Short mmCIF file of C-alpha atoms in Angstrom, two decimals:
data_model
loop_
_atom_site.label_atom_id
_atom_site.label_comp_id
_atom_site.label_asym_id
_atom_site.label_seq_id
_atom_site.Cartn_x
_atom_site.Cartn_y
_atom_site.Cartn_z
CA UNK A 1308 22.97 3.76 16.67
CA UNK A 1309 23.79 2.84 13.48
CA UNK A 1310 20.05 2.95 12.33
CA UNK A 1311 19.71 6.16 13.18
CA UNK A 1312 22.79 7.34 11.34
CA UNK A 1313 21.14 5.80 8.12
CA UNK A 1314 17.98 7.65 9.03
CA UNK A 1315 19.49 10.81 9.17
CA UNK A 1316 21.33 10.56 6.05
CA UNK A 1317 18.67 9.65 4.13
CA UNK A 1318 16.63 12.76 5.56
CA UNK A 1319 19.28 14.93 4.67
CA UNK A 1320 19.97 13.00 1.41
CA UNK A 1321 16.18 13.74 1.03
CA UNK A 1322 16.22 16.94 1.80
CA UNK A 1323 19.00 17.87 -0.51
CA UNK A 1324 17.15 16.44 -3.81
CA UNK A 1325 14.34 18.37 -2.54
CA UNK A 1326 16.34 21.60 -2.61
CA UNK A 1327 17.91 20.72 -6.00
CA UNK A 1328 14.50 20.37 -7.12
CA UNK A 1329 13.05 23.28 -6.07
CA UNK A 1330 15.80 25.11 -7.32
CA UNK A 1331 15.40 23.86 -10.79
CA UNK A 1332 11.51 24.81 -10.89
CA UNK A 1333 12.29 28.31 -9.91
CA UNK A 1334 14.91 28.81 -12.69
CA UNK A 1335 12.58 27.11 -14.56
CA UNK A 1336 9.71 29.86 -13.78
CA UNK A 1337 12.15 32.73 -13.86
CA UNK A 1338 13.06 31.74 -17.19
CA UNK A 1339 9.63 31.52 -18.42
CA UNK A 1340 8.63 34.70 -17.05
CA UNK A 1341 11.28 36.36 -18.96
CA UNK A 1342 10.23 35.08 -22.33
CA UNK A 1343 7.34 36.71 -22.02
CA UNK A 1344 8.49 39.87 -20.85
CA UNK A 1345 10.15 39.48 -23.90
CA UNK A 1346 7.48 38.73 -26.29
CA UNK A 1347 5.63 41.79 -24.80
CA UNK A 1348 8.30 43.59 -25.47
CA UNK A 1349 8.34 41.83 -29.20
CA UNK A 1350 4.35 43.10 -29.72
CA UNK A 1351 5.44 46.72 -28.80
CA UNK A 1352 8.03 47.01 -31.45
CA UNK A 1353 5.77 45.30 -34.27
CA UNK A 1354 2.91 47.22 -33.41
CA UNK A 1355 5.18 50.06 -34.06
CA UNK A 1356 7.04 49.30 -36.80
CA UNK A 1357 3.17 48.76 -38.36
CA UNK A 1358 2.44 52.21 -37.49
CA UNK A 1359 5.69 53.32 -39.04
CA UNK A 1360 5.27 51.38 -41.93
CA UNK A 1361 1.26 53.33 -42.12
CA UNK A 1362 2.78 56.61 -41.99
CA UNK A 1363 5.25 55.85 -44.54
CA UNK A 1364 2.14 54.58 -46.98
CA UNK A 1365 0.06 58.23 -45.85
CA UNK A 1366 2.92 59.95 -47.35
CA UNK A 1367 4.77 60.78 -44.08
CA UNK A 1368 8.21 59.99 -44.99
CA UNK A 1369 9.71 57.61 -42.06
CA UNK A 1370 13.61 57.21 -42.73
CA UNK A 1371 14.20 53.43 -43.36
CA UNK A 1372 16.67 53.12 -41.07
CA UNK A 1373 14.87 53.21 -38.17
CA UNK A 1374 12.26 50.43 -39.28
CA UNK A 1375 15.72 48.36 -40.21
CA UNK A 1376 16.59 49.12 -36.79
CA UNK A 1377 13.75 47.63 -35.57
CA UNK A 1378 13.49 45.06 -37.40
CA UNK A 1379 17.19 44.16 -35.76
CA UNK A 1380 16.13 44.72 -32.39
CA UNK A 1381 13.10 42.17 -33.25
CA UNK A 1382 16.29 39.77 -34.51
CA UNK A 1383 18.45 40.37 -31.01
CA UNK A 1384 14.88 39.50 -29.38
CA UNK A 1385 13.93 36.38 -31.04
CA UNK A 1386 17.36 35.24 -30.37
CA UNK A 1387 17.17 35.78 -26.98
CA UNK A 1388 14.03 33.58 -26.50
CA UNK A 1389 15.67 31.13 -28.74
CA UNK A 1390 18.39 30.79 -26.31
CA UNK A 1391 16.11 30.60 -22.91
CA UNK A 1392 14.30 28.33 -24.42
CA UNK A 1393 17.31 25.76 -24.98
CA UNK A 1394 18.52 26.32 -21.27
CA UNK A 1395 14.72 25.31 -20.25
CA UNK A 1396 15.18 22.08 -23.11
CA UNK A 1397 18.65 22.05 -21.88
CA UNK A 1398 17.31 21.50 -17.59
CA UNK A 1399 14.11 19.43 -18.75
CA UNK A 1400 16.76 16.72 -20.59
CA UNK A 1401 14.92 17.36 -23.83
CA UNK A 1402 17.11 17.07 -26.93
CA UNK A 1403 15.70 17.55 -30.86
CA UNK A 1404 16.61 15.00 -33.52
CA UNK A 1405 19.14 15.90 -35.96
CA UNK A 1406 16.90 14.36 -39.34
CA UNK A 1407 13.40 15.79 -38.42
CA UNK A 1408 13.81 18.22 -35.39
CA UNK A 1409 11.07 15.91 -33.49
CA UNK A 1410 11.99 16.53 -29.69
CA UNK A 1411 13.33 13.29 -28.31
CA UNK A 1412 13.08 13.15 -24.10
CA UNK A 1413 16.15 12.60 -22.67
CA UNK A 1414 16.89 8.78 -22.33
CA UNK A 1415 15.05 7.72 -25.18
CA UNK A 1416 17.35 6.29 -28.31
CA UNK A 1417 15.52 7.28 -31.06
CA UNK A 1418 13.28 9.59 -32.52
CA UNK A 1419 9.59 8.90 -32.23
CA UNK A 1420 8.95 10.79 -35.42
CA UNK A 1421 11.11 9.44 -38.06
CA UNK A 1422 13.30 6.62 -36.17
CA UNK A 1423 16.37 8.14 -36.55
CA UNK A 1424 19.11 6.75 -33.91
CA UNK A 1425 19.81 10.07 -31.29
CA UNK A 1426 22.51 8.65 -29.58
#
């Protein structure tokens, strides 16, 4: 009996790693799908602050406030992706060296680019 207790632990030990696992690859895909909803959304509002910026050199006068605004939206966006993109560092273990900003893996001691001690 007791074999088969040990068996079905590990399957359900096995089972839960899986889960974890899976979990973490679909954040990991939801968050990657988001930064580049967000870069499209980043193209949009260059492409039209360029046409703004056009119509301001044709003569058309464009009030600068709403190229500053934006400009700031751009700002709030770039932000935003700089944030995902720690989480996904954050989940894959990946840290970034304090001297060079080389990305150590998690684990590791020291930076492969410069040798500078991480933990």
């Amino acid at each position: 009996m007791d074999f088969f207790n040990k068996l079905g632990q590990k399957i359900s030990e096995g089972g839960r790693v899986l889960s974890d696992t899976t979990d973490k690859l679909l954040e990991i895909a939801d968050n990657k799908l988001e930064i580049n909803r967000i870069e499209s959304e980043i193209n949009e509002i260059k492409m039209f602050i360029g046409e703004l910026v056009f119509k301001n050199y044709l003569g058309n006068n464009v009030p600068p406030a709403l190229i500053q605004e934006k400009c700031e939206e751009l700002e709030r966006l770039f932000q935003e992706i700089a944030r995902i993109r720690g989480r996904l560092d954050q989940m894959r273990g990946v840290t970034y060296c304090r001297r060079c900003g080389g990305q150590v893996k998690g684990g590791e001691g020291f930076c492969q680019n410069c040798g500078y001690r991480v933990n």
